[in-house]
PDB file of N, CA and C in Angstrom:
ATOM      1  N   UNK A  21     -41.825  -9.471  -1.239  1.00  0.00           N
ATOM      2  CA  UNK A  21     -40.722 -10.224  -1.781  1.00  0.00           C
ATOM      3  C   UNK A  21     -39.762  -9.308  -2.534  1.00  0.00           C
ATOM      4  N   UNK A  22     -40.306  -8.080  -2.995  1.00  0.00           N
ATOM      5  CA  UNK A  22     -39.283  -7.480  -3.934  1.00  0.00           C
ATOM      6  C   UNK A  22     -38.624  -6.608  -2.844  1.00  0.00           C
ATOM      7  N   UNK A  23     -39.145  -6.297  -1.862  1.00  0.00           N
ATOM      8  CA  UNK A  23     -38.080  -5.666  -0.959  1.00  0.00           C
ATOM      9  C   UNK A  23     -37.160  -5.731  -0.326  1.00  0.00           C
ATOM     10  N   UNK A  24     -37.691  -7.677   0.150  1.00  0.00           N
ATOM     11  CA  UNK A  24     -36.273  -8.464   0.019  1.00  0.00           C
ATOM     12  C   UNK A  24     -35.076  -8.424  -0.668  1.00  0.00           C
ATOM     13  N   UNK A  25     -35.633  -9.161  -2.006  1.00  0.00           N
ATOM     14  CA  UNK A  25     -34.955  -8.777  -3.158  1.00  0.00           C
ATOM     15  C   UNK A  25     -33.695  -7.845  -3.682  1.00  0.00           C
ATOM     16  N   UNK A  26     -34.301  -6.635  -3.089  1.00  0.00           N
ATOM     17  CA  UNK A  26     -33.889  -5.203  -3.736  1.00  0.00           C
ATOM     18  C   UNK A  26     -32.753  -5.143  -2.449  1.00  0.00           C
ATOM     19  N   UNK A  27     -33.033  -5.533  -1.461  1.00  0.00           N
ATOM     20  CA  UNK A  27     -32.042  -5.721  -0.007  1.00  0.00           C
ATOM     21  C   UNK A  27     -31.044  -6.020  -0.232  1.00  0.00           C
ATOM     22  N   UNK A  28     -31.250  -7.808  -1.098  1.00  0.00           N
ATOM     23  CA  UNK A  28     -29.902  -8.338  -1.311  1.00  0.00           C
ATOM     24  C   UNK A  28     -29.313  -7.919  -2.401  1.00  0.00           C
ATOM     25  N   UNK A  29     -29.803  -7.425  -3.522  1.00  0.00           N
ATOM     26  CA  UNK A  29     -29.326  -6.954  -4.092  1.00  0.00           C
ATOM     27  C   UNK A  29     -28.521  -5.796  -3.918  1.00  0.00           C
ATOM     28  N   UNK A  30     -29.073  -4.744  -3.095  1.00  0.00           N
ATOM     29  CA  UNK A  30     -28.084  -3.554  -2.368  1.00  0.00           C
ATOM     30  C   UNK A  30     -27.113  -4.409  -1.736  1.00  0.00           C
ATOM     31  N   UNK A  31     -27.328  -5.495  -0.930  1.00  0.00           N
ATOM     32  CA  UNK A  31     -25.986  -5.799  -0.299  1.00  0.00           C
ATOM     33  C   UNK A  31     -24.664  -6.536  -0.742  1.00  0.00           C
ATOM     34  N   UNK A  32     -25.389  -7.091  -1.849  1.00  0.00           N
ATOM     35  CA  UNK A  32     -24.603  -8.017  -2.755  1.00  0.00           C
ATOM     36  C   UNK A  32     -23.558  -6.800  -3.679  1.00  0.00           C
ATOM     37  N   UNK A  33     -24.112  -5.451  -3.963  1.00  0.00           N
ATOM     38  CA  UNK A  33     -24.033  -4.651  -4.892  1.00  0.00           C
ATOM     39  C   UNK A  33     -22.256  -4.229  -3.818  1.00  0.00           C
ATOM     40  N   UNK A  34     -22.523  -3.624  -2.990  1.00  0.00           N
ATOM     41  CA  UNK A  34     -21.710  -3.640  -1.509  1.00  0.00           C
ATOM     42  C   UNK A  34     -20.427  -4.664  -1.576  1.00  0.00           C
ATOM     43  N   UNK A  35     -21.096  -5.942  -1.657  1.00  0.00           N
ATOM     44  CA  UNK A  35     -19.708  -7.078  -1.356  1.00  0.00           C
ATOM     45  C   UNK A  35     -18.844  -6.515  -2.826  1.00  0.00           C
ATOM     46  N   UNK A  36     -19.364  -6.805  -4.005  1.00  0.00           N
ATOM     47  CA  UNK A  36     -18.940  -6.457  -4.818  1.00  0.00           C
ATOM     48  C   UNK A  36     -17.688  -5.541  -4.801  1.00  0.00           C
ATOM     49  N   UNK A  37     -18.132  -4.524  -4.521  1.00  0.00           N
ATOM     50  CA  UNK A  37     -17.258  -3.004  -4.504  1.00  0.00           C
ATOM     51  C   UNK A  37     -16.438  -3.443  -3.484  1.00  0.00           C
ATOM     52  N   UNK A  38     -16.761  -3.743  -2.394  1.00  0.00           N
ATOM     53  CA  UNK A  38     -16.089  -4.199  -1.550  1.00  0.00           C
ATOM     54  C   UNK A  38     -14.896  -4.815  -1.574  1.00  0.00           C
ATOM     55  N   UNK A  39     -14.794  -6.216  -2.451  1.00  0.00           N
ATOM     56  CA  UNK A  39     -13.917  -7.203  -2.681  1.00  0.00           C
ATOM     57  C   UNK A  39     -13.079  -6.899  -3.799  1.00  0.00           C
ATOM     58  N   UNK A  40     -13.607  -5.760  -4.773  1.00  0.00           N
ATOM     59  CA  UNK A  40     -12.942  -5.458  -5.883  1.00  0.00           C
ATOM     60  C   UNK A  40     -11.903  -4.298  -4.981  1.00  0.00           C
ATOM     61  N   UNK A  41     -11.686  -3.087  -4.144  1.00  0.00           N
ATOM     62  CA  UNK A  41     -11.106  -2.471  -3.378  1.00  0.00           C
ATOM     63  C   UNK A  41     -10.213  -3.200  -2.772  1.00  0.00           C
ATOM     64  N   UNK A  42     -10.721  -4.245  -2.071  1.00  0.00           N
ATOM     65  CA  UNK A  42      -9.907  -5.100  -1.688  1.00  0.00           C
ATOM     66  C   UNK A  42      -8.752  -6.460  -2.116  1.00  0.00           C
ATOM     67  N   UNK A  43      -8.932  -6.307  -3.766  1.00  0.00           N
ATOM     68  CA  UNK A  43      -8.224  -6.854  -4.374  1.00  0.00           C
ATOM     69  C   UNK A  43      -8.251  -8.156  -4.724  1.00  0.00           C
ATOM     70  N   UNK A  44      -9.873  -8.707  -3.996  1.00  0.00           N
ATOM     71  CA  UNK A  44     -10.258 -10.568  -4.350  1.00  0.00           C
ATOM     72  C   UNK A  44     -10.783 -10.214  -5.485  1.00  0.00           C
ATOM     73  N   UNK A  45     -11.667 -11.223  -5.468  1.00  0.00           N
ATOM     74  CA  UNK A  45     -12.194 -12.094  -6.274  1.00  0.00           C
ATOM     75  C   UNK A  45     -13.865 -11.393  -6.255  1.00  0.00           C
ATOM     76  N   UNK A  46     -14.307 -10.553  -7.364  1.00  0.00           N
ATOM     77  CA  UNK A  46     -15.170  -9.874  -7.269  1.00  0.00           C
ATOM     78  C   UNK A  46     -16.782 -10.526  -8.136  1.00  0.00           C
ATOM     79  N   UNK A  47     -16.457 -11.374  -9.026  1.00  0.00           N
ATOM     80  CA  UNK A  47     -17.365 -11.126 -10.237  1.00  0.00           C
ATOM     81  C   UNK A  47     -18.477 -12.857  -9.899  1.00  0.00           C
ATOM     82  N   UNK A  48     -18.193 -13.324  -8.707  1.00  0.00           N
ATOM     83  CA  UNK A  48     -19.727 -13.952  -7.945  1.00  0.00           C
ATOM     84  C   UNK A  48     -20.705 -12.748  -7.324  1.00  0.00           C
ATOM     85  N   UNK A  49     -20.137 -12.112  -6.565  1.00  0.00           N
ATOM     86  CA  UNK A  49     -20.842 -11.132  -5.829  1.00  0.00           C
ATOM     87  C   UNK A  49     -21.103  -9.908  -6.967  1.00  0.00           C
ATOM     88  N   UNK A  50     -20.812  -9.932  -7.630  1.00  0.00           N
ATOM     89  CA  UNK A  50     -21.468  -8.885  -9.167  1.00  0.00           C
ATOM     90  C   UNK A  50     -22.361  -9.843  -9.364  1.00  0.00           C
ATOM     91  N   UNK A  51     -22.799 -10.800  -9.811  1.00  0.00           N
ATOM     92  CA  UNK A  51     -23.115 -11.424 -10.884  1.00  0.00           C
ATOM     93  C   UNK A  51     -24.945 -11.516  -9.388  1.00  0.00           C
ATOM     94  N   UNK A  52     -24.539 -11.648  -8.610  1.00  0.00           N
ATOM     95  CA  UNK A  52     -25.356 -11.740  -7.417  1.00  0.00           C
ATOM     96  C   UNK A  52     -25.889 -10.656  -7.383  1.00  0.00           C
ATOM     97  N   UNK A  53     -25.117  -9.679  -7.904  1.00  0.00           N
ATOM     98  CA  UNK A  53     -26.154  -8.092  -7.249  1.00  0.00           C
ATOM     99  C   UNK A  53     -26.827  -7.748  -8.769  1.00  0.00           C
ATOM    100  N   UNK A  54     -26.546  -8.464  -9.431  1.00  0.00           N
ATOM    101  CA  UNK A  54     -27.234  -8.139 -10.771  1.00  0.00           C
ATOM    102  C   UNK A  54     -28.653  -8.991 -11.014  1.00  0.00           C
ATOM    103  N   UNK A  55     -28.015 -10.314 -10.077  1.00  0.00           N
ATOM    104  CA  UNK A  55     -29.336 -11.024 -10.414  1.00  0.00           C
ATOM    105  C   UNK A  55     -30.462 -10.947  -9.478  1.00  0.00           C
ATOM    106  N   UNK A  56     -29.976 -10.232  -8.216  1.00  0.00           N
ATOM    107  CA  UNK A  56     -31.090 -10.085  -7.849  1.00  0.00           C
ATOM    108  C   UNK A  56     -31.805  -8.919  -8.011  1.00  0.00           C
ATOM    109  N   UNK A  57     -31.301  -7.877  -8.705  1.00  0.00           N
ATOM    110  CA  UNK A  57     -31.978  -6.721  -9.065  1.00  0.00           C
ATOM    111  C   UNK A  57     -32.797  -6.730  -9.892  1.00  0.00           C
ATOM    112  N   UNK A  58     -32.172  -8.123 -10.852  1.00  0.00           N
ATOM    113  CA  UNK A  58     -33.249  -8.679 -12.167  1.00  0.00           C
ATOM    114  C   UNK A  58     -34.470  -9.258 -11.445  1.00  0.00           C
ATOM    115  N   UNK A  59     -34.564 -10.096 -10.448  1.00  0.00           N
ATOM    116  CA  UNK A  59     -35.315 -10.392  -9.310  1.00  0.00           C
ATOM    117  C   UNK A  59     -36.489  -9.759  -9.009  1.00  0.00           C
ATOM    118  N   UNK A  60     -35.883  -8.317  -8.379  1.00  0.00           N
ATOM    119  CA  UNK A  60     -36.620  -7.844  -7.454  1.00  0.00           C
ATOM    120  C   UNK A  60     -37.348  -6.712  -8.471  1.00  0.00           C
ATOM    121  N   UNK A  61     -37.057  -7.057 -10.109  1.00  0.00           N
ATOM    122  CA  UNK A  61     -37.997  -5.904 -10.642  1.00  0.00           C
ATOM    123  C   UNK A  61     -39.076  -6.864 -11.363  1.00  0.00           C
ATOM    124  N   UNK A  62     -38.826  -8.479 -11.600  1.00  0.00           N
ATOM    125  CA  UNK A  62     -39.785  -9.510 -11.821  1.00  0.00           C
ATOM    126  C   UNK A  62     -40.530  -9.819 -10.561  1.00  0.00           C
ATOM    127  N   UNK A  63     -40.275  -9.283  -9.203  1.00  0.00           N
ATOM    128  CA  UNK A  63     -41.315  -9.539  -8.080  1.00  0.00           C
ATOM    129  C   UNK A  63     -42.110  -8.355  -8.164  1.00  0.00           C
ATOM    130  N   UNK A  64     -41.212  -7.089  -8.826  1.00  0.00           N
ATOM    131  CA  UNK A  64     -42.365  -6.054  -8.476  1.00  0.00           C
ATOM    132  C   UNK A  64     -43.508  -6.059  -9.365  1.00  0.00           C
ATOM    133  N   UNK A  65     -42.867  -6.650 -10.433  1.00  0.00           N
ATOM    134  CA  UNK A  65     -43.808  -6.679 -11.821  1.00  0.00           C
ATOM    135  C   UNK A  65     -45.112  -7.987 -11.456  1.00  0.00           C
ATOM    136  N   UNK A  66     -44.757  -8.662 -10.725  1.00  0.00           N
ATOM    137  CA  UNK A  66     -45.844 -10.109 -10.249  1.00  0.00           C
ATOM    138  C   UNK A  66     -46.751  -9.409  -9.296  1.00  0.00           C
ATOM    139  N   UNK A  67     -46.601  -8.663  -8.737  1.00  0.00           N
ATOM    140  CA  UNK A  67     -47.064  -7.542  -8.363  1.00  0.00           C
ATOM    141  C   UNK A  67     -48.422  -6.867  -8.239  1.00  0.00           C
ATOM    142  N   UNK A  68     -47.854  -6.234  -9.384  1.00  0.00           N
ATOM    143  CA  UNK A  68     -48.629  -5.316  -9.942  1.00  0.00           C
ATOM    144  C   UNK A  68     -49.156  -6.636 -11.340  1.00  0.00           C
ATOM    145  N   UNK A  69     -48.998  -7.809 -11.432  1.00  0.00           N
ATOM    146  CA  UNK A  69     -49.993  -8.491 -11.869  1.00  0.00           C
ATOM    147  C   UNK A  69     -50.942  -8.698 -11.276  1.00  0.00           C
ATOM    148  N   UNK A  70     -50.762  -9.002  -9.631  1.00  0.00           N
ATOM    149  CA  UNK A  70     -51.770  -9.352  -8.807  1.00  0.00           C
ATOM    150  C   UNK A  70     -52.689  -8.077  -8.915  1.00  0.00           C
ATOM    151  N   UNK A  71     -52.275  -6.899  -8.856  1.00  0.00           N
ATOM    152  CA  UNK A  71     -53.688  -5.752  -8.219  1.00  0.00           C
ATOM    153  C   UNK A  71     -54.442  -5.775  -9.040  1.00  0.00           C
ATOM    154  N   UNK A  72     -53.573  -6.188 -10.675  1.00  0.00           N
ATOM    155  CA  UNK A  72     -54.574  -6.637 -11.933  1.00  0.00           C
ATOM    156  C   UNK A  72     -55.867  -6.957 -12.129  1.00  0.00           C
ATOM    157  N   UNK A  73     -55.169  -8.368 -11.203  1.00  0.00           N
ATOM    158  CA  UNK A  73     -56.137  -9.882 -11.155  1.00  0.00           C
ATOM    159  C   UNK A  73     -57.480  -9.088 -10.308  1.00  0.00           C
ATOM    160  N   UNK A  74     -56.646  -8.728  -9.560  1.00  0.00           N
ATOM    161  CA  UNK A  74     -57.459  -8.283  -8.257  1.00  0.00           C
ATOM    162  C   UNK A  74     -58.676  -6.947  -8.686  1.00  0.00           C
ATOM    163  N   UNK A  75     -58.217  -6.554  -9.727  1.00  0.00           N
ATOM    164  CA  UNK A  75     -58.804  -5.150 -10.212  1.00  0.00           C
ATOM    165  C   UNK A  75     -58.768  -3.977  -9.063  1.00  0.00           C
ATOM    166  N   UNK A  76     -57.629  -3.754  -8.895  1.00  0.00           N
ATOM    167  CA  UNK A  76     -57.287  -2.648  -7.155  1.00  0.00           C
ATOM    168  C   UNK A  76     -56.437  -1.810  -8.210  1.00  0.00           C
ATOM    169  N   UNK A  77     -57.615  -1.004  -8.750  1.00  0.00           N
ATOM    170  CA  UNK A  77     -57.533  -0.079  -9.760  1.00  0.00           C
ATOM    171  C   UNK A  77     -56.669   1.271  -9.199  1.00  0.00           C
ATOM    172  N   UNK A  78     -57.335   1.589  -7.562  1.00  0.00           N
ATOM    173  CA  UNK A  78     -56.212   2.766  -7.001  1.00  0.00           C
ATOM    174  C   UNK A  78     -54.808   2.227  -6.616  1.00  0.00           C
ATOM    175  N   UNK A  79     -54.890   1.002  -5.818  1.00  0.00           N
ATOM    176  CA  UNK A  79     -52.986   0.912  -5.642  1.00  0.00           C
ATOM    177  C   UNK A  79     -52.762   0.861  -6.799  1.00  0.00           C
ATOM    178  N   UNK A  80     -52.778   0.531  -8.601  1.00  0.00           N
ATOM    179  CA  UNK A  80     -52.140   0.455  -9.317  1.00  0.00           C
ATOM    180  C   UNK A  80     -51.975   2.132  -9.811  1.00  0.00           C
ATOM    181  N   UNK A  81     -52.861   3.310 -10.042  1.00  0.00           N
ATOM    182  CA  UNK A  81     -53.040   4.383 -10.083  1.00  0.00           C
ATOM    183  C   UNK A  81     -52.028   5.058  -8.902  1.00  0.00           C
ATOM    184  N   UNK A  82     -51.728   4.926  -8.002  1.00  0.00           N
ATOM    185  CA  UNK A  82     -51.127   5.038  -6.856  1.00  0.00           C
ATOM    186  C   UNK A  82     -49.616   4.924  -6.743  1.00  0.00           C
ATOM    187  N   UNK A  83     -49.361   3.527  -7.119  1.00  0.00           N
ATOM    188  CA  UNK A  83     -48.160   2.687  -7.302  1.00  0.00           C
ATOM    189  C   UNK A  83     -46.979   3.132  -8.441  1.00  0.00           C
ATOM    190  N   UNK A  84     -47.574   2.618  -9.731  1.00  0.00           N
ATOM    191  CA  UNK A  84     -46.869   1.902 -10.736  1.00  0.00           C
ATOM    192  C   UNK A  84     -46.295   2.997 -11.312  1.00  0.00           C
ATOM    193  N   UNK A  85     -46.965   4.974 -11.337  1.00  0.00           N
ATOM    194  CA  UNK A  85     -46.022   5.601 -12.004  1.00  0.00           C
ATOM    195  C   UNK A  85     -44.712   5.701 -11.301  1.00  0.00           C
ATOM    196  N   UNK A  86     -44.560   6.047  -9.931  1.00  0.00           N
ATOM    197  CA  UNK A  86     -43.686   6.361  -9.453  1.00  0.00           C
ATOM    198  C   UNK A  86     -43.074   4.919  -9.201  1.00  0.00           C
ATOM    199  N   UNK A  87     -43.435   3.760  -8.899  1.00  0.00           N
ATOM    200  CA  UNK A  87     -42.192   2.469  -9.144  1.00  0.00           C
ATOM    201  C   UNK A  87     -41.463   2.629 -10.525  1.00  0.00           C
ATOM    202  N   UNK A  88     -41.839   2.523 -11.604  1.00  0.00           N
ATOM    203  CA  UNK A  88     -41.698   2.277 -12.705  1.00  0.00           C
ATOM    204  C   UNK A  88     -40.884   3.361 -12.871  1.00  0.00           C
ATOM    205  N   UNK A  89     -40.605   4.219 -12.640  1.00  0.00           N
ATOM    206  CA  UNK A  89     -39.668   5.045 -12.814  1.00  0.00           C
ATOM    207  C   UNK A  89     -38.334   5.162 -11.662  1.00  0.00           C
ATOM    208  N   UNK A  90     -38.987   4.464 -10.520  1.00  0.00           N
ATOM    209  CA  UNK A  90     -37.774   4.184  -9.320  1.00  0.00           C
ATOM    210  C   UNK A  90     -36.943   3.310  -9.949  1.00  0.00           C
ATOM    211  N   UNK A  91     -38.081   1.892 -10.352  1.00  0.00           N
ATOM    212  CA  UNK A  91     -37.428   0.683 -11.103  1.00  0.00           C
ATOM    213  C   UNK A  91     -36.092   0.979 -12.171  1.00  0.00           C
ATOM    214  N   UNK A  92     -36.949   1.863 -13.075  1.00  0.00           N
ATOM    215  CA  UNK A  92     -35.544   2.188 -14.021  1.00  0.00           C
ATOM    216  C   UNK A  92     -34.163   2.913 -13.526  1.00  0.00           C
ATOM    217  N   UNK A  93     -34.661   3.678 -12.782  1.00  0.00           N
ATOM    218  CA  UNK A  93     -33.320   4.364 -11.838  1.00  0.00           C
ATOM    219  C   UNK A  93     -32.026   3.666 -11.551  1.00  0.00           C
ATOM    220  N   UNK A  94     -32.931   2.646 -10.325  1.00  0.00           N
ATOM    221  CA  UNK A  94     -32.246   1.941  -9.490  1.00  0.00           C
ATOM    222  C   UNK A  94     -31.585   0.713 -10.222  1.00  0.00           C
ATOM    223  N   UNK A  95     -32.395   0.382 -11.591  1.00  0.00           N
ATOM    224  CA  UNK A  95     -31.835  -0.663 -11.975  1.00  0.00           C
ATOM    225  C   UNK A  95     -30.586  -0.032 -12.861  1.00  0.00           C
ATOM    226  N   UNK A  96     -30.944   0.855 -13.310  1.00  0.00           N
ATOM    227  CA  UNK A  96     -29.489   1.497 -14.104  1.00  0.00           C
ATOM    228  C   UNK A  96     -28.374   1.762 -13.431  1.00  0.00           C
ATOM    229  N   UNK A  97     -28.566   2.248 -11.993  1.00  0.00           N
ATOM    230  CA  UNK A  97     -27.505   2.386 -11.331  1.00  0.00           C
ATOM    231  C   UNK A  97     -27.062   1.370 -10.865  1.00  0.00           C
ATOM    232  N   UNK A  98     -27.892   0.424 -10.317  1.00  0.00           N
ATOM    233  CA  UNK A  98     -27.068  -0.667 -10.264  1.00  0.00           C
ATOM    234  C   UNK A  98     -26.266  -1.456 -11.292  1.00  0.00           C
ATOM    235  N   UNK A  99     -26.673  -1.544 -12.507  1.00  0.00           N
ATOM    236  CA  UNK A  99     -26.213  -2.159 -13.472  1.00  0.00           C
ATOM    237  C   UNK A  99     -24.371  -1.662 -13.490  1.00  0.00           C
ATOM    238  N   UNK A 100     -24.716   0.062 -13.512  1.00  0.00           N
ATOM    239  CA  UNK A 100     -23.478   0.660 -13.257  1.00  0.00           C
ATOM    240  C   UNK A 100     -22.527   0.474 -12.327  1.00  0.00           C
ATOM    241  N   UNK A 101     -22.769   0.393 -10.714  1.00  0.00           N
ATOM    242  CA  UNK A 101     -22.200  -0.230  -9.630  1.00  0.00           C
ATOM    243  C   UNK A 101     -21.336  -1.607  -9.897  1.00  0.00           C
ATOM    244  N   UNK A 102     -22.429  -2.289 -10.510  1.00  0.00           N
ATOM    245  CA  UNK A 102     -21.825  -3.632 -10.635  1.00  0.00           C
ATOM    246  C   UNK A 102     -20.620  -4.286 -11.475  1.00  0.00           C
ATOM    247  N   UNK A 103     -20.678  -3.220 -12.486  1.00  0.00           N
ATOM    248  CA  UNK A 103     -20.180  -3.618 -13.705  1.00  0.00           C
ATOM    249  C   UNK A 103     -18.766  -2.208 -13.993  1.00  0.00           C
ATOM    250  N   UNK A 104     -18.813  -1.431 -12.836  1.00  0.00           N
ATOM    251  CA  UNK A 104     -17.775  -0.757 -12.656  1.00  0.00           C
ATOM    252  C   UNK A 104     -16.371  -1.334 -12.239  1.00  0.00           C
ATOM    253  N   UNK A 105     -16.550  -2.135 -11.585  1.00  0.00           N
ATOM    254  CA  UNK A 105     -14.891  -2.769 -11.096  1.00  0.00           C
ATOM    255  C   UNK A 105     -14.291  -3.011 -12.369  1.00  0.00           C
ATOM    256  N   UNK A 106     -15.135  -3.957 -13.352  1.00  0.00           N
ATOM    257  CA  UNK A 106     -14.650  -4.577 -14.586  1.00  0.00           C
ATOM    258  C   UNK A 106     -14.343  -3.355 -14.984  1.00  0.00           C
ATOM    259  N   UNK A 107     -15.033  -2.482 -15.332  1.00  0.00           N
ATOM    260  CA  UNK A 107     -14.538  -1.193 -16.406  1.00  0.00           C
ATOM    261  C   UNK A 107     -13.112  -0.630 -15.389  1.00  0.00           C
ATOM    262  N   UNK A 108     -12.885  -0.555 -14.367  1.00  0.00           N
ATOM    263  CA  UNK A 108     -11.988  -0.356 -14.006  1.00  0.00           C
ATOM    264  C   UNK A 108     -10.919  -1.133 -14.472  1.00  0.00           C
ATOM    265  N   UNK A 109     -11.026  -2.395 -13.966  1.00  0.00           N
ATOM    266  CA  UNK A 109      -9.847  -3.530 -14.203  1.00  0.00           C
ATOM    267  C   UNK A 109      -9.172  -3.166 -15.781  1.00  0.00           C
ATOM    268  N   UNK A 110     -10.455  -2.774 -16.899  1.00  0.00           N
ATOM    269  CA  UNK A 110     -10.037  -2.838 -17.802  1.00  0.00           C
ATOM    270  C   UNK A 110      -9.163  -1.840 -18.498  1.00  0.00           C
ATOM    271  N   UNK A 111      -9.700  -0.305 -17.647  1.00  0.00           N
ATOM    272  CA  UNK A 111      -9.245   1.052 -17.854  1.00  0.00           C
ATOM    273  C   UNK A 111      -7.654   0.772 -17.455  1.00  0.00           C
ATOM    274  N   UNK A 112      -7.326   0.193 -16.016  1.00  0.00           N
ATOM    275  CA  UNK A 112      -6.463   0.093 -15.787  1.00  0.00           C
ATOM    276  C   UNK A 112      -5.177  -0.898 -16.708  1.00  0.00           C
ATOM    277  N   UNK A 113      -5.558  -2.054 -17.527  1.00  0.00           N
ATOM    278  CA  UNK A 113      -4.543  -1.977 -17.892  1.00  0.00           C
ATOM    279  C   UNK A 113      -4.507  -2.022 -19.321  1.00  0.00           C
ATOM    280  N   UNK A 114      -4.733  -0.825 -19.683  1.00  0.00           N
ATOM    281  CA  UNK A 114      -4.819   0.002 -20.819  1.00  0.00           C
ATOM    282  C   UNK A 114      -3.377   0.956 -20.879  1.00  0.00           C
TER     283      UNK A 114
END
């Protein structure tokens, strides 16, 4: 599910930039690539509750350093992606 997730969120992230270049109406398709990034790091985290439950002591040993540090990456950059048009709009009429 979080790979889904993380999909639409890349693609949503896309329309975004997209529509802001193009001069519409940008800040549904932000608000979309933000929420599903919020999404797809609460699916990864349900997750890694399950291997918990499960006590699957190596996928979590395996897994969670290197997600958990993808997670923060990707979510920062996206945060940035998303929330760039606005900082533009705003730079611009300054």
């Amino acid at each position: 599910m979080w790979f889904l997730f993380g999909l639409i969120a890349i693609a949503a992230t896309c329309v975004n930039l997209y529509l802001y270049v193009k001069g519409k109406e940008y800040k549904f398709a932000m608000a979309a690539g933000l929420s599903f990034t919020a999404l797809t790091a609460v699916a990864d985290y349900s997750m890694v509750a399950d291997w918990v439950r499960a006590e699957d002591w190596s996928a979590l040993s395996d897994v969670v350093p290197i997600m958990s540090t993808t997670l923060w990456v990707l979510t920062v950059i996206s945060i940035f992606l998303n929330i760039s048009p606005m900082l533009l709009e705003i730079k611009s009429k300054k």
